[in-house]
Amino acid sequence: MQYAILCYDNEAEVEAWPRAKLDEVISRHQLATRPVAEQGKLGPVLRLLPTSTAMTVRSGDKPVVLDGPFAETKEQLLGFWIIDAETHEEAVALAQELASHKETGSMEVRPVLMYMDGSNTK
Amino acid sequence: MSELGWIDAALTSARPQALAALLRYFGDLDTAEEAFQEACLRALRNWPEKGPPRDPAAWLIFVGRNFGVDQIRKTSRQAPLPDEEQLSDLGDQESDIAERLDNAHYRDDVLRLLFICCHPDLPATQQIALALRIVSGLSVKEIARAFLVSEAAMEQRITRAKRAISGASREFEPPDAVERSERLGIVAAMLYLLFNEGYSASGGTTHLRGQLCLEAIRLTRLLLRLFPAEPEIMGLLALMLLQHSRMAARLDGNGELILLEDQDRGLWNRELINEGLVLIEKAVRHARPGVYQIQAAIATAHARAPSPDDTNWAEIDRLYGLLEVIQPSPVVTLNRSVAVSKTKGPAAALAMIEPLAKPLDSYFHFHGVRGAYLLQTGDECAARQSFDRAIALARTPAEAAHIRQHIDRLKNLAKSEKRS
């Protein structure tokens, strides 16, 4: 089963990190996901640009386009990993490992219902 | 890096909101700053053990407000300070209340905090220094270093500025829409000055004072988070990001300025460029052009060009034309002439800047640019005069060195002509 591990944190706080800290967290995360990657079980990994660049489109007859992220929240979605895990436990364990390299924020573990990587849509 | 770096980051990013809310409670900057300081000290004691509170700003506001109220009470009669243990447990319930109270005011609080730094009696450099001290929370030492002045001088400057703003009457009612938009414009101008202070450096040997640029970007991001649908704030952030993206390419090994067309574009920071490009596209959707958006659009034209030859100079000419209408100034015309020199040749550019000779007589870049056009038209003697004048006006060694390169080229030209 595929899982999404969604990384949430206070964007303004992460922006206030010194560059060295950001680099260190990213390289630790890369190290943590390497075993999964080596087994060919690491899907796309994404980091998102800040929410200042976000636009939100509200559904309806004439969808309205709004500036900013979908909701004003204390923590923002910063990026995510997609992994292939045998069990839910395995996905949570990786999320724990990833979370242990940061002092703030959360990792949300969500099983994937449908996955299209672009190659199977042709 | 210290293991508790996250606490610094949390305190730094929570500072504008927390301090601004405390300022609203107490109506007095000194009391608010003292209360915030105390809240930070308690955070440093509590957070390492208990972990971060869910909302650091709300935690700091709650603790700071209790402390401030106690201080005020203590002056009339002795009352005990809140118990440390109790404080550390307030994690969620009470700070939720603080949060609910403050969210409604959040935007205007932070805007007010930035706005009081922009007091019209204060010269721009003092406004910037004050914002760095109060809003960013930089130490006087750090600010002094960035401005290349002594710590004592900066201390004095900030003390004087603080006195000036405390004497002024301050409006703590939420501003109306017109007032809000005026404040936003004034604060944006101050943030752009702060950015430019770091970007262009008006003296000294450190041409790039990156920290000031980063601080300006951080505060502008904060402003955009509060006012997410303001196209000019998007434009301002885009402008800063696009300019800052070239930082690594702007100076050579000797600290000398490298012109845009000579820069290694591979060193431009694509992350920042992408963010800037998205922001300017978002801003344009509002169809409310302004000076920051136009300048950002000009920066975009450069950022999009894989090499200098790919630059869309006609577009840049058009954008400067627009800027001349919205905000006419000799410097804008001078900048426009660069685009004109590319599309119509140096003679047309020279004709365009001749009327600027008087207003820009003491402007370094005018003489540098004019010299370059004259050189292109083959008038080496007049070019030499312009370059000499530019060198006399240079504010940094990098600027002077850049012009000297032109002069050296002229000398070599003269030598080789003599030989032949």
Coordinates of C-alpha atoms in Angstrom, one line a residue:
Chain A
M1 CA 0.0 0.0 0.0
Q2 CA 1.1 3.5 -0.7
Y3 CA 1.2 6.1 2.0
A4 CA 1.6 9.9 1.9
I5 CA 3.7 11.4 4.7
L6 CA 2.7 15.0 4.9
C7 CA 5.0 17.5 6.5
Y8 CA 3.4 20.3 8.4
D9 CA 5.2 23.1 10.3
N10 CA 4.9 26.8 11.0
E11 CA 6.3 28.3 7.8
A12 CA 7.4 31.5 9.4
E13 CA 9.4 29.6 11.9
V14 CA 11.1 27.4 9.4
E15 CA 11.9 30.6 7.4
A16 CA 13.7 31.9 10.5
W17 CA 16.0 28.9 10.7
P18 CA 19.5 29.6 9.8
R19 CA 20.4 28.1 6.3
A20 CA 22.7 25.6 8.0
K21 CA 19.8 24.2 10.0
L22 CA 17.5 23.8 7.0
D23 CA 20.3 22.1 5.0
E24 CA 20.9 19.7 8.0
V25 CA 17.3 18.8 8.4
I26 CA 16.9 18.2 4.6
S27 CA 20.0 16.0 4.5
R28 CA 18.9 14.0 7.5
H29 CA 15.5 13.5 5.9
Q30 CA 17.3 12.3 2.7
L31 CA 19.3 9.9 4.8
A32 CA 16.2 8.6 6.6
T33 CA 14.4 7.8 3.3
R34 CA 17.5 6.3 1.6
P35 CA 16.7 2.7 2.7
V36 CA 13.2 3.0 1.3
A37 CA 14.6 4.6 -1.9
E38 CA 17.1 1.7 -2.3
Q39 CA 14.3 -0.8 -2.2
G40 CA 12.6 1.2 -5.0
K41 CA 9.7 2.1 -2.6
L42 CA 10.1 5.9 -2.5
G43 CA 7.6 7.7 -4.7
P44 CA 7.7 11.4 -5.5
V45 CA 9.1 13.7 -2.8
L46 CA 8.0 17.3 -2.9
R47 CA 8.9 20.5 -1.2
L48 CA 6.4 23.3 -1.8
L49 CA 7.2 27.0 -2.3
P50 CA 5.9 29.3 0.5
T51 CA 2.2 29.8 0.9
S52 CA 2.7 33.4 -0.3
T53 CA 2.7 31.9 -3.8
A54 CA -0.5 29.9 -3.1
M55 CA -3.9 30.6 -4.8
T56 CA -7.1 28.9 -3.8
V57 CA -9.9 28.1 -6.2
R58 CA -13.3 27.7 -4.5
S59 CA -15.6 25.2 -6.2
G60 CA -18.9 26.2 -7.7
D61 CA -20.6 27.2 -10.9
K62 CA -18.1 30.0 -11.4
P63 CA -15.1 29.0 -9.3
V64 CA -13.6 32.0 -7.5
V65 CA -9.9 32.4 -7.4
L66 CA -8.5 33.7 -4.1
D67 CA -5.0 34.7 -3.0
G68 CA -3.3 32.7 -0.3
P69 CA -3.6 29.2 1.0
F70 CA -6.9 27.3 1.5
A71 CA -7.1 28.0 5.2
E72 CA -5.3 30.2 7.7
T73 CA -3.7 27.6 10.0
K74 CA -0.9 27.7 12.5
E75 CA 1.0 25.1 10.6
Q76 CA 1.3 24.8 6.8
L77 CA 1.8 22.0 4.4
L78 CA 5.5 22.3 3.4
G79 CA 5.8 19.1 1.4
F80 CA 5.4 15.4 1.3
W81 CA 6.8 12.0 0.7
I82 CA 5.0 9.1 -1.1
I83 CA 6.2 5.7 0.0
D84 CA 5.3 2.1 -0.6
A85 CA 5.0 0.3 2.8
E86 CA 4.0 -3.3 3.7
T87 CA 2.1 -2.2 6.8
H88 CA 0.7 0.9 8.4
E89 CA 3.3 0.4 11.1
E90 CA 6.1 0.7 8.6
A91 CA 4.8 4.0 7.3
V92 CA 4.3 5.4 10.8
A93 CA 7.8 4.3 11.8
L94 CA 9.3 6.2 8.9
A95 CA 7.2 9.2 9.8
Q96 CA 8.5 9.0 13.3
E97 CA 12.1 8.8 12.0
L98 CA 11.5 11.8 9.8
A99 CA 9.8 13.7 12.7
S100 CA 12.7 13.0 15.1
H101 CA 14.9 15.2 13.0
K102 CA 12.8 18.3 13.7
E103 CA 11.7 19.8 17.0
T104 CA 8.5 21.4 15.8
G105 CA 5.7 20.6 13.5
S106 CA 4.0 17.2 12.6
M107 CA 4.1 14.5 10.0
E108 CA 0.6 13.3 8.9
V109 CA 0.5 9.7 7.7
R110 CA -2.3 9.1 5.1
P111 CA -2.8 5.9 3.0
V112 CA -3.1 6.7 -0.7
L113 CA -6.4 5.9 -2.3
M114 CA -5.5 6.5 -5.9
Y115 CA -2.1 7.2 -7.5
M116 CA -1.3 8.3 -11.0
D117 CA 2.3 9.1 -11.8
G118 CA 1.5 10.4 -15.3
S119 CA 2.9 7.5 -17.2
N120 CA -0.3 5.4 -16.7
T121 CA -2.7 8.1 -17.8
K122 CA -1.6 8.1 -21.5
Chain B
M1 CA 24.5 25.0 15.6
S2 CA 22.9 24.8 19.0
E3 CA 20.3 22.1 19.6
L4 CA 17.9 24.7 20.8
G5 CA 18.0 26.6 17.5
W6 CA 14.4 25.9 17.0
I7 CA 13.5 28.0 20.1
D8 CA 15.4 31.0 18.6
A9 CA 13.5 30.5 15.4
A10 CA 10.2 30.2 17.2
L11 CA 10.9 33.4 19.3
T12 CA 12.1 35.3 16.2
S13 CA 9.1 34.4 14.1
A14 CA 6.6 35.0 16.9
R15 CA 8.1 38.3 17.9
P16 CA 6.2 40.7 15.6
Q17 CA 2.8 39.3 16.5
A18 CA 3.4 38.9 20.2
L19 CA 5.1 42.2 20.7
A20 CA 2.4 44.0 18.6
A21 CA -0.4 42.4 20.7
L22 CA 1.4 43.4 23.9
L23 CA 1.8 46.9 22.6
R24 CA -2.0 47.1 22.1
Y25 CA -2.6 45.9 25.7
F26 CA -0.2 48.2 27.3
G27 CA -0.2 51.1 24.9
D28 CA 3.4 51.6 25.7
L29 CA 6.4 50.3 23.8
D30 CA 8.7 50.0 26.8
T31 CA 6.3 48.0 28.8
A32 CA 5.4 45.8 25.8
E33 CA 9.1 45.1 25.1
E34 CA 9.8 44.3 28.8
A35 CA 6.9 42.0 28.9
F36 CA 8.0 40.2 25.7
Q37 CA 11.5 39.9 27.1
E38 CA 10.2 38.2 30.2
A39 CA 8.0 35.9 28.2
C40 CA 11.0 34.9 26.1
L41 CA 13.1 34.2 29.2
R42 CA 10.3 31.9 30.5
A43 CA 10.0 30.2 27.1
L44 CA 13.7 29.5 27.3
R45 CA 13.2 27.9 30.7
N46 CA 10.0 26.0 29.8
W47 CA 10.1 24.9 26.2
P48 CA 13.3 22.8 26.2
E49 CA 11.6 20.5 28.7
K50 CA 8.0 20.7 27.8
G51 CA 8.5 20.9 24.0
P52 CA 7.1 23.7 21.8
P53 CA 3.6 25.1 22.6
R54 CA 1.2 24.6 19.8
D55 CA 1.1 28.3 19.2
P56 CA 4.2 30.1 20.4
A57 CA 2.9 33.6 19.7
A58 CA -0.2 33.0 21.8
W59 CA 1.9 31.5 24.6
L60 CA 4.2 34.5 24.6
I61 CA 1.3 37.0 24.5
F62 CA -0.4 35.2 27.4
V63 CA 2.7 35.0 29.6
G64 CA 3.8 38.5 28.6
R65 CA 0.5 40.0 29.4
N66 CA 0.3 38.4 32.8
F67 CA 3.8 39.6 33.6
G68 CA 3.0 43.1 32.4
V69 CA -0.2 43.3 34.4
D70 CA 1.6 42.0 37.5
Q71 CA 4.3 44.7 37.1
I72 CA 1.7 47.3 37.0
R73 CA -0.1 45.9 40.0
K74 CA 3.2 45.6 41.9
T75 CA 3.7 49.3 41.7
S76 CA 0.4 49.9 43.6
R77 CA 0.5 46.9 46.0
Q78 CA 2.6 43.7 46.3
A79 CA 1.1 40.8 44.5
P80 CA 2.8 37.4 43.9
L81 CA 4.0 36.6 40.5
P82 CA 2.3 33.6 38.8
D83 CA 3.8 30.2 39.7
E84 CA 6.3 28.9 37.3
E85 CA 4.7 25.4 37.3
Q86 CA 1.3 26.8 36.5
L87 CA 2.8 28.8 33.7
S88 CA 4.4 25.9 32.0
D89 CA 1.1 24.0 32.0
L90 CA -0.9 26.8 30.4
G91 CA 0.1 25.2 27.0
D92 CA -3.3 25.0 25.5
Q93 CA -6.4 26.1 27.3
E94 CA -5.5 29.6 28.3
S95 CA -3.4 30.3 25.3
D96 CA -6.4 29.3 23.2
I97 CA -8.3 32.2 24.8
A98 CA -5.4 34.5 24.1
E99 CA -5.3 33.3 20.5
R100 CA -9.0 33.9 20.0
L101 CA -8.7 37.4 21.4
D102 CA -5.8 38.2 19.2
N103 CA -6.6 36.8 15.9
A104 CA -9.1 39.5 15.1
H105 CA -6.5 42.2 15.8
Y106 CA -3.5 40.3 14.5
R107 CA -3.2 42.1 11.1
D108 CA -3.6 45.6 12.4
D109 CA -1.4 44.9 15.4
V110 CA 1.6 43.9 13.3
L111 CA 0.9 46.7 10.8
R112 CA 0.8 49.2 13.7
L113 CA 4.1 47.9 15.1
L114 CA 5.8 48.4 11.7
F115 CA 4.0 51.7 11.1
I116 CA 5.2 53.3 14.3
C117 CA 8.8 52.7 13.2
C118 CA 8.0 54.9 10.1
H119 CA 7.4 58.0 12.1
P120 CA 7.6 61.0 9.6
D121 CA 9.9 62.9 11.9
L122 CA 12.5 60.1 11.7
P123 CA 15.0 60.0 8.8
A124 CA 14.8 56.8 6.7
T125 CA 17.9 55.3 8.2
Q126 CA 16.5 55.7 11.7
Q127 CA 13.2 54.2 10.7
I128 CA 15.0 51.2 9.4
A129 CA 17.2 50.8 12.5
L130 CA 14.2 51.1 14.7
A131 CA 12.3 48.4 12.7
L132 CA 15.3 46.1 13.0
R133 CA 15.5 46.7 16.7
I134 CA 11.8 46.6 17.6
V135 CA 10.1 44.3 15.0
S136 CA 13.0 42.0 14.0
G137 CA 14.5 42.0 17.5
L138 CA 18.1 42.3 16.2
S139 CA 20.6 43.4 18.8
V140 CA 22.0 46.9 18.7
K141 CA 25.4 45.3 18.0
E142 CA 24.1 43.4 15.0
I143 CA 22.4 46.5 13.6
A144 CA 25.5 48.6 14.2
R145 CA 27.6 46.1 12.3
A146 CA 25.1 46.1 9.3
F147 CA 25.2 49.9 9.1
L148 CA 29.0 50.0 9.6
V149 CA 28.8 52.4 12.6
S150 CA 29.9 51.9 16.2
E151 CA 27.7 50.2 18.7
A152 CA 27.6 53.3 20.8
A153 CA 26.5 55.5 17.9
M154 CA 23.8 53.0 16.9
E155 CA 22.6 52.8 20.6
Q156 CA 22.3 56.5 20.6
R157 CA 20.5 56.6 17.3
I158 CA 17.9 54.0 18.4
T159 CA 17.4 55.6 21.8
R160 CA 16.7 59.0 20.1
A161 CA 14.4 57.4 17.6
K162 CA 12.5 55.6 20.4
R163 CA 12.1 58.9 22.2
A164 CA 10.7 60.5 19.1
I165 CA 8.0 57.8 18.6
S166 CA 7.0 57.7 22.3
G167 CA 6.3 61.4 22.3
A168 CA 3.9 61.0 19.4
S169 CA 0.3 60.3 20.0
R170 CA -0.6 56.8 18.8
E171 CA -3.9 55.6 17.6
F172 CA -4.8 52.2 19.0
E173 CA -8.2 52.0 17.5
P174 CA -8.2 49.7 14.4
P175 CA -7.6 51.8 11.3
D176 CA -10.3 52.2 8.7
A177 CA -9.7 51.0 5.2
V178 CA -8.2 54.2 3.9
E179 CA -5.8 54.5 6.8
R180 CA -4.9 50.9 6.6
S181 CA -3.9 51.2 3.0
E182 CA -1.9 54.3 3.7
R183 CA -0.1 52.6 6.5
L184 CA 0.6 49.6 4.2
G185 CA 2.1 51.9 1.6
I186 CA 4.4 53.6 4.1
V187 CA 5.5 50.4 5.7
A188 CA 6.2 48.9 2.3
A189 CA 8.4 51.9 1.4
M190 CA 10.3 51.4 4.7
L191 CA 10.8 47.7 4.0
Y192 CA 12.1 48.4 0.5
L193 CA 14.6 50.9 2.0
L194 CA 15.7 48.3 4.4
F195 CA 16.2 45.8 1.5
N196 CA 18.1 48.4 -0.5
E197 CA 20.3 49.3 2.5
G198 CA 21.5 45.7 2.4
Y199 CA 21.5 45.4 -1.4
S200 CA 23.3 48.5 -2.5
A201 CA 25.3 49.5 0.5
S202 CA 25.8 53.2 0.8
G203 CA 29.3 53.0 2.1
G204 CA 32.1 50.8 3.4
T205 CA 33.7 47.7 2.1
T206 CA 31.0 45.1 2.5
H207 CA 29.1 45.5 -0.6
L208 CA 26.5 43.0 0.2
R209 CA 24.9 43.1 3.6
G210 CA 22.9 40.0 3.1
Q211 CA 21.4 39.9 6.5
L212 CA 19.5 43.2 5.9
C213 CA 18.1 41.8 2.7
L214 CA 17.0 38.6 4.3
E215 CA 15.4 40.5 7.2
A216 CA 13.5 42.7 4.7
I217 CA 12.3 39.6 2.8
R218 CA 11.2 38.0 6.1
L219 CA 9.2 41.1 7.2
T220 CA 7.6 41.5 3.7
R221 CA 6.6 37.8 3.7
L222 CA 5.0 38.5 7.1
L223 CA 3.2 41.5 5.6
L224 CA 1.9 39.4 2.7
R225 CA 0.7 36.7 5.0
L226 CA -1.4 39.3 6.7
F227 CA -2.6 41.0 3.5
P228 CA -2.6 38.1 1.0
A229 CA -4.6 40.0 -1.7
E230 CA -2.5 43.1 -2.0
P231 CA -0.8 43.2 -5.4
E232 CA 1.8 45.8 -4.4
I233 CA 3.0 43.7 -1.5
M234 CA 3.2 40.7 -3.8
G235 CA 5.2 43.0 -6.2
L236 CA 7.5 44.2 -3.4
L237 CA 8.2 40.6 -2.3
A238 CA 8.8 39.5 -5.9
L239 CA 11.1 42.4 -6.4
M240 CA 13.2 41.6 -3.4
L241 CA 13.4 37.9 -4.2
L242 CA 14.4 38.5 -7.8
Q243 CA 17.1 40.9 -6.8
H244 CA 18.3 38.8 -4.0
S245 CA 18.4 35.7 -6.3
R246 CA 21.5 37.3 -8.0
M247 CA 23.4 37.7 -4.8
A248 CA 26.0 35.0 -5.4
A249 CA 26.7 36.3 -8.9
R250 CA 27.0 40.0 -8.1
L251 CA 30.6 40.2 -6.8
D252 CA 33.8 38.7 -8.1
G253 CA 36.6 37.2 -6.0
N254 CA 37.9 40.6 -5.2
G255 CA 34.6 41.9 -4.0
E256 CA 34.1 43.9 -7.2
L257 CA 30.7 44.5 -8.7
I258 CA 29.8 42.3 -11.7
L259 CA 27.3 43.9 -14.1
L260 CA 24.1 42.1 -14.8
E261 CA 25.2 41.2 -18.3
D262 CA 28.5 39.8 -17.1
Q263 CA 27.1 37.7 -14.3
D264 CA 27.2 33.9 -14.3
R265 CA 23.5 33.2 -14.5
G266 CA 24.1 29.7 -13.3
L267 CA 24.8 31.2 -9.9
W268 CA 21.3 32.8 -9.8
N269 CA 19.1 31.2 -7.2
R270 CA 16.3 29.5 -9.1
E271 CA 14.3 28.8 -5.9
L272 CA 14.0 32.6 -5.3
I273 CA 13.4 33.3 -8.9
N274 CA 10.6 30.8 -9.2
E275 CA 8.9 32.3 -6.1
G276 CA 9.3 35.8 -7.5
L277 CA 7.9 34.8 -10.9
V278 CA 4.8 33.2 -9.4
L279 CA 4.2 36.2 -7.1
I280 CA 4.4 38.7 -10.0
E281 CA 2.0 36.6 -12.0
K282 CA -0.4 36.5 -9.1
A283 CA -0.1 40.3 -8.7
V284 CA -0.8 41.0 -12.3
R285 CA -4.2 39.2 -12.1
H286 CA -5.4 42.1 -9.9
A287 CA -4.9 44.6 -12.7
R288 CA -3.8 47.3 -10.2
P289 CA -0.3 48.1 -11.3
G290 CA 2.1 49.9 -9.0
V291 CA 5.7 50.8 -8.7
Y292 CA 6.8 47.6 -7.0
Q293 CA 5.0 45.4 -9.5
I294 CA 6.5 47.2 -12.4
Q295 CA 10.0 47.0 -11.0
A296 CA 9.5 43.4 -10.2
A297 CA 8.3 42.8 -13.8
I298 CA 11.5 44.4 -15.0
A299 CA 13.5 42.1 -12.8
T300 CA 11.4 39.3 -14.2
A301 CA 12.5 40.2 -17.8
H302 CA 16.1 39.7 -16.7
A303 CA 15.4 36.6 -14.7
R304 CA 13.7 34.9 -17.6
A305 CA 16.6 35.5 -20.0
P306 CA 19.0 32.5 -20.1
S307 CA 21.7 34.8 -21.5
P308 CA 22.0 38.7 -21.8
D309 CA 21.3 38.5 -25.5
D310 CA 18.0 36.9 -24.8
T311 CA 16.8 39.8 -22.7
N312 CA 13.6 41.4 -23.9
W313 CA 14.7 45.0 -23.9
A314 CA 11.7 46.2 -25.7
E315 CA 9.6 44.9 -22.8
I316 CA 11.9 46.5 -20.3
D317 CA 11.7 49.8 -22.2
R318 CA 7.9 49.6 -22.1
L319 CA 7.8 48.8 -18.4
Y320 CA 10.1 51.8 -17.6
G321 CA 7.8 53.9 -19.7
L322 CA 5.0 52.9 -17.5
L323 CA 7.0 53.6 -14.4
E324 CA 7.9 57.1 -15.7
V325 CA 4.1 57.8 -15.9
I326 CA 3.3 56.4 -12.4
Q327 CA 6.4 57.7 -10.6
P328 CA 8.4 60.1 -12.8
S329 CA 12.0 60.6 -11.7
P330 CA 15.4 61.2 -13.4
V331 CA 16.7 57.9 -12.1
V332 CA 13.8 56.0 -13.8
T333 CA 14.6 57.8 -17.1
L334 CA 18.3 57.0 -16.7
N335 CA 17.4 53.3 -16.2
R336 CA 15.1 53.4 -19.2
S337 CA 17.9 54.7 -21.3
V338 CA 19.8 51.5 -20.8
A339 CA 16.9 49.6 -22.5
V340 CA 16.8 52.3 -25.2
S341 CA 20.6 51.9 -25.8
K342 CA 20.0 48.2 -26.5
T343 CA 17.0 48.7 -28.8
K344 CA 17.8 52.0 -30.5
G345 CA 21.6 52.4 -30.0
P346 CA 23.8 54.6 -27.8
A347 CA 23.1 57.9 -29.6
A348 CA 19.3 57.6 -28.8
A349 CA 20.2 56.8 -25.2
L350 CA 22.5 59.8 -24.9
A351 CA 19.8 62.1 -26.3
M352 CA 17.4 60.7 -23.7
I353 CA 19.6 61.4 -20.7
E354 CA 21.0 64.8 -21.8
P355 CA 18.1 66.6 -19.9
L356 CA 19.1 64.7 -16.8
A357 CA 22.7 66.1 -16.6
K358 CA 21.6 68.8 -14.1
P359 CA 19.4 66.9 -11.7
L360 CA 21.7 63.9 -11.7
D361 CA 25.0 65.8 -11.7
S362 CA 26.1 64.3 -8.4
Y363 CA 24.8 60.8 -9.1
F364 CA 27.5 58.2 -9.6
H365 CA 25.5 56.0 -11.9
F366 CA 24.6 58.8 -14.3
H367 CA 28.2 59.5 -15.1
G368 CA 29.1 55.8 -15.3
V369 CA 26.2 55.1 -17.7
R370 CA 26.8 58.3 -19.8
G371 CA 30.5 57.4 -20.1
A372 CA 29.6 53.9 -21.4
Y373 CA 27.3 55.4 -24.1
L374 CA 29.9 57.9 -25.1
L375 CA 32.4 55.2 -25.4
Q376 CA 30.0 53.2 -27.6
T377 CA 29.5 56.2 -29.9
G378 CA 33.3 56.5 -30.1
D379 CA 33.7 59.8 -28.2
E380 CA 36.6 58.6 -26.0
C381 CA 37.6 62.0 -24.7
A382 CA 34.1 62.8 -23.4
A383 CA 33.8 59.3 -22.1
R384 CA 37.0 59.7 -20.1
Q385 CA 35.6 62.9 -18.5
S386 CA 32.4 61.1 -17.5
F387 CA 34.3 58.2 -16.0
D388 CA 36.5 60.5 -14.0
R389 CA 33.5 62.3 -12.6
A390 CA 31.9 58.9 -11.7
I391 CA 35.0 57.8 -9.8
A392 CA 35.0 61.0 -7.8
L393 CA 31.4 60.2 -6.8
A394 CA 31.8 56.5 -6.1
R395 CA 30.7 55.5 -2.6
T396 CA 32.3 52.0 -2.4
P397 CA 35.6 50.6 -3.6
A398 CA 33.6 48.2 -5.8
E399 CA 31.9 51.0 -7.6
A400 CA 35.2 52.9 -8.1
A401 CA 36.9 49.7 -9.3
H402 CA 34.2 49.0 -11.8
I403 CA 34.6 52.5 -13.4
R404 CA 38.4 52.1 -13.3
Q405 CA 38.0 49.0 -15.6
H406 CA 36.4 51.2 -18.2
I407 CA 39.2 53.8 -17.9
D408 CA 41.9 51.0 -18.2
R409 CA 40.2 49.8 -21.3
L410 CA 40.3 53.4 -22.7
K411 CA 44.0 53.7 -21.8
N412 CA 44.8 50.4 -23.6
L413 CA 42.9 51.6 -26.5
A414 CA 44.9 54.8 -26.6
K415 CA 48.2 52.8 -26.3
S416 CA 47.4 50.4 -29.1
E417 CA 46.4 53.4 -31.3
K418 CA 49.7 55.1 -30.6
R419 CA 51.6 51.9 -31.5
S420 CA 49.8 51.5 -34.8

